[in-house]
Every structure is written in C-alpha cells, then in structure tokens.
Amino acid sequence: MNSLYEHSTLASLMAGNFDGTITLKELLSHGSYGLGTFTGLDGEVVILGNEVYQATSSGKVNHITDMDTMLPFASVHFPKNEKELDLTDVDFSTVNKDIVNEFQLSNVFGFLKLSGVFKKMHTRIAPKQEKPYPSLLKVAQNQPEFEYSNIKGTLIGYYAPQIFDSVTAAGWHLHFISEDRLIAGHILEFKADELKGGLEVFDTLEQHFPVNNEEFRATEVEMDNLREGIAQSEGSQNK
Ligand SMILES: [Zn+2]
C-alpha cells in the first residue's frame, strides 16, 4: 500500500478557513514529501525529504525548522514506488497529456518530481492574510507572480482525479524550489528542455479532517460556484 495523506480540504480553504489545524510535526509523521500552506495562507510550502521550505509573497524562501508551525491544508506522502522519468521538451501540456495518458492517471492520485534547468518558471505566492479571512478566490485575484529563466531546481506536486475536485485541486498542483533553495512558489507555467525525476501512483488516499476546528465544522460549502472558483484560484494551466 502506498498512500497519499491529505489534511483538510480545498473546499474549506476556499471558504477562508486559513487557521492552522495540524502541526508540522504531525504532518511529517505522514510523509516526507509534499505541499501545503501555513496559517493565514502564509506562502507556498514545499517539503523535500523532510526539509520544509516556505515561499513568502515577498519572494523570499524560509527554511522552517519549528515543528510547532501550523498548516490549514497540506498533502504529503512517503516515496515507495517511484518510476523513473527522463523527459524532453517539458511543459504543462507534457504533464497534462503525456504523463496522464502514459501512467493512466485519470482515476488515481499521483506524485511527480522533476529536476533540471527550467528555461521558464512562472510562479505565484499566496500573500499572508489577517482575520477576518477573505475567501481563497479573493486572495487569488491579487497575489504576486514571479518569472524566472534558466533556473535550476525541482518541481514536485500531486495529480488528483476530476471527481476529487474540491477535496483538493483536480489535475496537477505543482510547486517549485530552486536548487540553491532561494526561490520557490506555486507553478502557473513552466518550460524545460530536459528534466529527470520520478512518478508515483497511489493506491490509497488518507483524508484527514480537522474535527476540532469549529470553523471547519460550521462551514457551509457553497457548491454552486465552487469548482469555477477553484479553477480560478489554482491556475488555469492546471486543467
Ligand atoms: Zn500551491
């Protein structure tokens, strides 16, 4: 069994529940690689082999070692069965079409890790919010974007089937971190001549809920515009 562990839901984050509901310590007991965000939607989190990095909206990257730091939303896993990848001419269409088709991802969760020189890297970083929190869609309409060229680093992220859109983001959700760990963010677009890495398909999803969080329990999810909002919040290249 290889499982993907998810804490809370994207629907809850969309509703503006940005208070942290799991500690890094607890999260890392469920996986050594992953993505997420911190309390207040404070940046984009990249977890690489138990090392935790936070891209902040100023563009600065922090190495987080305080295991009491809280996250409202995160996905992690322990690598178990990665298939090697060696790709040329890579961009979102490669991962959206070629990788999804080759590894038959449509109905399963997957993890992708690719390293190399990125000719183009276009990211966004969620800016920290204060209470009362706005919706994720509101935040997404005004967030700093960054563009880099010829930058060496690693992309990691998860693929979720369409039927899970709103539990998490359907399609690919990818974060980037540079090799020197000075640049990171949520990927909107990228391009590379050659990337190497691995892909893992999960046979189990472990969905954890913040049951002791009153806001989470009391949130009335508005289903009508939820998926449209997610598409706008998580980046149009994602589909
Ligand atoms: Zn992200």
CSV table of C-alpha atoms and ligand atoms in Angstrom, one decimal:
chain,number,residue,atom,x,y,z
A,1,MET,CA,0.0,0.0,0.0
A,2,ASN,CA,1.3,3.5,-0.8
A,3,SER,CA,-0.9,6.2,0.4
A,4,LEU,CA,-1.2,10.0,0.0
A,5,TYR,CA,-2.1,11.8,3.2
A,6,GLU,CA,-4.2,14.9,2.9
A,7,HIS,CA,-5.0,17.3,5.7
A,8,SER,CA,-8.3,19.2,5.5
A,9,THR,CA,-10.0,20.0,2.2
A,10,LEU,CA,-9.6,22.6,-0.6
A,11,ALA,CA,-13.3,23.4,-0.2
A,12,SER,CA,-12.6,24.5,3.4
A,13,LEU,CA,-9.6,26.6,2.3
A,14,MET,CA,-11.8,28.2,-0.5
A,15,ALA,CA,-14.2,29.2,2.3
A,16,GLY,CA,-11.4,31.1,4.0
A,17,ASN,CA,-10.6,28.7,6.8
A,18,PHE,CA,-6.9,29.7,7.0
A,19,ASP,CA,-6.2,28.9,10.6
A,20,GLY,CA,-3.6,26.1,11.0
A,21,THR,CA,-5.1,22.8,12.1
A,22,ILE,CA,-2.1,20.5,12.0
A,23,THR,CA,1.4,20.9,13.3
A,24,LEU,CA,4.4,20.2,11.0
A,25,LYS,CA,5.5,17.6,13.5
A,26,GLU,CA,2.2,15.7,13.0
A,27,LEU,CA,2.2,16.3,9.2
A,28,LEU,CA,5.8,14.9,8.8
A,29,SER,CA,4.8,11.7,10.5
A,30,HIS,CA,2.6,11.1,7.5
A,31,GLY,CA,5.1,11.9,4.8
A,32,SER,CA,8.5,13.3,3.9
A,33,TYR,CA,7.5,15.0,0.6
A,34,GLY,CA,4.6,17.3,0.0
A,35,LEU,CA,2.9,20.6,-0.4
A,36,GLY,CA,0.7,23.0,1.6
A,37,THR,CA,0.4,26.4,3.1
A,38,PHE,CA,0.7,27.9,6.6
A,39,THR,CA,-1.7,29.7,9.0
A,40,GLY,CA,-3.2,32.8,7.3
A,41,LEU,CA,-2.4,31.3,3.9
A,42,ASP,CA,1.2,32.4,4.5
A,43,GLY,CA,3.0,31.3,1.4
A,44,GLU,CA,3.6,28.1,-0.5
A,45,VAL,CA,5.1,25.2,1.3
A,46,VAL,CA,7.5,22.7,-0.3
A,47,ILE,CA,8.5,19.6,1.6
A,48,LEU,CA,11.5,17.7,0.2
A,49,GLY,CA,12.9,14.8,2.1
A,50,ASN,CA,11.7,16.1,5.5
A,51,GLU,CA,13.1,19.6,4.8
A,52,VAL,CA,10.4,22.2,4.9
A,53,TYR,CA,10.6,25.4,2.8
A,54,GLN,CA,8.1,28.3,2.7
A,55,ALA,CA,8.0,30.7,-0.2
A,56,THR,CA,6.7,34.0,1.1
A,57,SER,CA,4.9,36.6,-1.0
A,58,SER,CA,8.0,38.9,-0.8
A,59,GLY,CA,9.8,36.3,-2.9
A,60,LYS,CA,12.0,35.2,0.0
A,61,VAL,CA,12.2,31.5,0.9
A,62,ASN,CA,12.4,30.4,4.6
A,63,HIS,CA,13.7,27.0,5.8
A,64,ILE,CA,11.2,26.1,8.5
A,65,THR,CA,12.5,24.1,11.4
A,66,ASP,CA,9.9,24.9,14.1
A,67,MET,CA,7.9,21.7,14.2
A,68,ASP,CA,5.0,23.5,16.0
A,69,THR,CA,4.3,25.6,12.9
A,70,MET,CA,0.7,25.1,11.9
A,71,LEU,CA,-0.9,24.3,8.5
A,72,PRO,CA,-4.5,24.6,7.4
A,73,PHE,CA,-4.1,22.4,4.3
A,74,ALA,CA,-1.4,20.0,3.1
A,75,SER,CA,-0.7,16.9,1.2
A,76,VAL,CA,2.2,14.6,2.0
A,77,HIS,CA,3.5,11.0,1.3
A,78,PHE,CA,6.5,8.7,1.8
A,79,PRO,CA,8.0,7.7,-1.6
A,80,LYS,CA,7.7,4.0,-2.1
A,81,ASN,CA,7.4,3.0,-5.7
A,82,GLU,CA,8.7,5.8,-7.9
A,83,LYS,CA,9.0,5.1,-11.6
A,84,GLU,CA,11.9,6.9,-13.2
A,85,LEU,CA,11.3,9.6,-15.7
A,86,ASP,CA,13.6,11.2,-18.3
A,87,LEU,CA,11.6,13.8,-20.3
A,88,THR,CA,12.5,16.3,-23.1
A,89,ASP,CA,10.6,19.4,-24.1
A,90,VAL,CA,8.6,19.6,-21.0
A,91,ASP,CA,5.7,22.0,-20.1
A,92,PHE,CA,2.2,21.8,-18.7
A,93,SER,CA,0.9,20.0,-21.8
A,94,THR,CA,3.5,17.3,-21.3
A,95,VAL,CA,2.3,16.6,-17.8
A,96,ASN,CA,-1.4,17.2,-18.5
A,97,LYS,CA,-1.4,14.9,-21.6
A,98,ASP,CA,1.6,12.7,-22.0
A,99,ILE,CA,2.1,11.8,-18.3
A,100,VAL,CA,-1.6,11.5,-17.5
A,101,ASN,CA,-2.0,9.1,-20.5
A,102,GLU,CA,1.2,7.1,-20.2
A,103,PHE,CA,0.6,6.4,-16.5
A,104,GLN,CA,-3.2,6.3,-16.7
A,105,LEU,CA,-3.8,8.8,-14.0
A,106,SER,CA,-7.3,9.8,-14.8
A,107,ASN,CA,-8.8,8.0,-11.9
A,108,VAL,CA,-5.9,7.8,-9.4
A,109,PHE,CA,-3.8,10.2,-7.4
A,110,GLY,CA,-0.2,10.6,-8.5
A,111,PHE,CA,3.0,12.4,-7.4
A,112,LEU,CA,5.5,13.9,-9.8
A,113,LYS,CA,9.1,15.1,-9.0
A,114,LEU,CA,11.2,16.6,-11.8
A,115,SER,CA,14.6,18.2,-11.6
A,116,GLY,CA,16.8,20.1,-14.0
A,117,VAL,CA,17.2,23.5,-15.6
A,118,PHE,CA,13.9,25.3,-16.3
A,119,LYS,CA,14.1,27.6,-19.3
A,120,LYS,CA,11.0,29.3,-17.9
A,121,MET,CA,9.4,29.2,-14.5
A,122,HIS,CA,6.3,31.3,-13.7
A,123,THR,CA,5.0,31.1,-10.1
A,124,ARG,CA,2.6,32.8,-7.8
A,125,ILE,CA,2.9,33.0,-4.0
A,126,ALA,CA,-0.2,33.5,-1.7
A,127,PRO,CA,0.2,36.5,0.5
A,128,LYS,CA,-0.4,36.2,4.2
A,129,GLN,CA,-4.0,37.1,5.3
A,130,GLU,CA,-5.3,38.5,8.5
A,131,LYS,CA,-8.7,37.8,10.2
A,132,PRO,CA,-11.4,38.1,9.2
A,133,TYR,CA,-10.1,36.0,6.4
A,134,PRO,CA,-11.4,36.5,2.8
A,135,SER,CA,-12.2,33.6,0.5
A,136,LEU,CA,-9.3,31.9,-1.3
A,137,LEU,CA,-10.7,33.2,-4.6
A,138,LYS,CA,-10.4,36.8,-3.3
A,139,VAL,CA,-6.8,36.2,-2.3
A,140,ALA,CA,-6.1,34.6,-5.7
A,141,GLN,CA,-7.3,37.7,-7.5
A,142,ASN,CA,-4.4,39.7,-6.0
A,143,GLN,CA,-1.3,37.7,-5.5
A,144,PRO,CA,2.3,38.3,-6.5
A,145,GLU,CA,3.6,36.5,-9.6
A,146,PHE,CA,7.2,35.8,-10.4
A,147,GLU,CA,9.0,34.8,-13.6
A,148,TYR,CA,12.5,33.3,-13.9
A,149,SER,CA,14.5,32.0,-16.8
A,150,ASN,CA,17.2,29.3,-16.8
A,151,ILE,CA,16.8,28.4,-13.2
A,152,LYS,CA,18.0,25.0,-11.8
A,153,GLY,CA,15.6,23.3,-9.4
A,154,THR,CA,12.9,20.8,-8.7
A,155,LEU,CA,9.2,20.7,-9.3
A,156,ILE,CA,7.0,18.5,-7.1
A,157,GLY,CA,3.3,18.0,-6.8
A,158,TYR,CA,0.3,15.9,-7.0
A,159,TYR,CA,-2.3,14.8,-9.5
A,160,ALA,CA,-5.9,14.4,-8.4
A,161,PRO,CA,-8.8,12.9,-10.4
A,162,GLN,CA,-11.6,15.2,-11.5
A,163,ILE,CA,-14.1,13.5,-9.1
A,164,PHE,CA,-11.9,14.8,-6.2
A,165,ASP,CA,-12.0,18.4,-7.4
A,166,SER,CA,-12.9,20.4,-4.2
A,167,VAL,CA,-11.5,17.8,-1.8
A,168,THR,CA,-8.2,19.0,-3.4
A,169,ALA,CA,-7.4,20.6,-6.8
A,170,ALA,CA,-8.2,18.3,-9.7
A,171,GLY,CA,-5.4,17.9,-12.2
A,172,TRP,CA,-1.8,18.8,-11.3
A,173,HIS,CA,-0.9,21.0,-8.3
A,174,LEU,CA,2.8,21.7,-8.6
A,175,HIS,CA,5.3,23.7,-6.5
A,176,PHE,CA,8.8,24.7,-7.5
A,177,ILE,CA,12.0,25.2,-5.5
A,178,SER,CA,15.4,26.2,-6.9
A,179,GLU,CA,18.5,24.1,-6.2
A,180,ASP,CA,20.0,26.9,-4.1
A,181,ARG,CA,16.7,27.0,-2.1
A,182,LEU,CA,16.4,30.8,-2.6
A,183,ILE,CA,13.4,30.7,-4.9
A,184,ALA,CA,10.1,28.8,-4.7
A,185,GLY,CA,6.4,29.1,-5.4
A,186,HIS,CA,3.2,27.6,-6.8
A,187,ILE,CA,3.7,26.9,-10.5
A,188,LEU,CA,1.5,28.6,-13.1
A,189,GLU,CA,3.6,27.8,-16.1
A,190,PHE,CA,7.0,26.3,-16.9
A,191,LYS,CA,9.2,25.1,-19.7
A,192,ALA,CA,12.3,22.9,-19.8
A,193,ASP,CA,14.4,21.1,-22.4
A,194,GLU,CA,15.2,18.1,-20.2
A,195,LEU,CA,14.0,17.0,-16.8
A,196,LYS,CA,14.7,13.9,-14.8
A,197,GLY,CA,12.8,12.5,-11.9
A,198,GLY,CA,10.1,10.1,-10.8
A,199,LEU,CA,6.4,9.4,-10.8
A,200,GLU,CA,4.4,7.5,-8.2
A,201,VAL,CA,0.8,6.3,-8.4
A,202,PHE,CA,-1.0,6.0,-5.0
A,203,ASP,CA,-3.4,3.1,-4.3
A,204,THR,CA,-4.8,4.8,-1.2
A,205,LEU,CA,-6.0,8.2,-0.2
A,206,GLU,CA,-5.9,9.0,3.5
A,207,GLN,CA,-8.2,12.1,4.0
A,208,HIS,CA,-7.7,13.7,7.4
A,209,PHE,CA,-10.3,16.2,8.8
A,210,PRO,CA,-9.6,19.0,11.4
A,211,VAL,CA,-12.6,17.8,13.5
A,212,ASN,CA,-11.6,20.0,16.5
A,213,ASN,CA,-11.7,23.2,14.4
A,214,GLU,CA,-15.1,25.0,14.9
A,215,GLU,CA,-14.9,26.9,11.6
A,216,PHE,CA,-14.3,23.8,9.7
A,217,ARG,CA,-17.2,22.1,11.3
A,218,ALA,CA,-19.5,25.0,10.8
A,219,THR,CA,-18.6,25.9,7.2
A,220,GLU,CA,-21.4,25.8,4.7
A,221,VAL,CA,-19.7,24.9,1.5
A,222,GLU,CA,-21.3,26.7,-1.5
A,223,MET,CA,-21.2,24.0,-4.1
A,224,ASP,CA,-22.6,26.2,-7.0
A,225,ASN,CA,-19.5,28.2,-7.8
A,226,LEU,CA,-17.0,26.0,-6.0
A,227,ARG,CA,-15.3,24.4,-8.9
A,228,GLU,CA,-15.2,27.5,-11.0
A,229,GLY,CA,-13.6,29.3,-8.0
A,230,ILE,CA,-11.0,26.5,-7.6
A,231,ALA,CA,-10.1,26.7,-11.3
A,232,GLN,CA,-9.5,30.4,-10.9
A,233,SER,CA,-7.7,30.1,-7.6
A,234,GLU,CA,-5.4,27.3,-8.6
A,235,GLY,CA,-4.3,28.5,-12.0
A,236,SER,CA,-5.7,28.0,-15.5
A,237,GLN,CA,-2.8,25.8,-16.7
A,238,ASN,CA,-3.9,23.2,-14.3
A,239,LYS,CA,-6.6,21.7,-16.4
B,1,ZN,ZN,0.0,25.6,-4.4
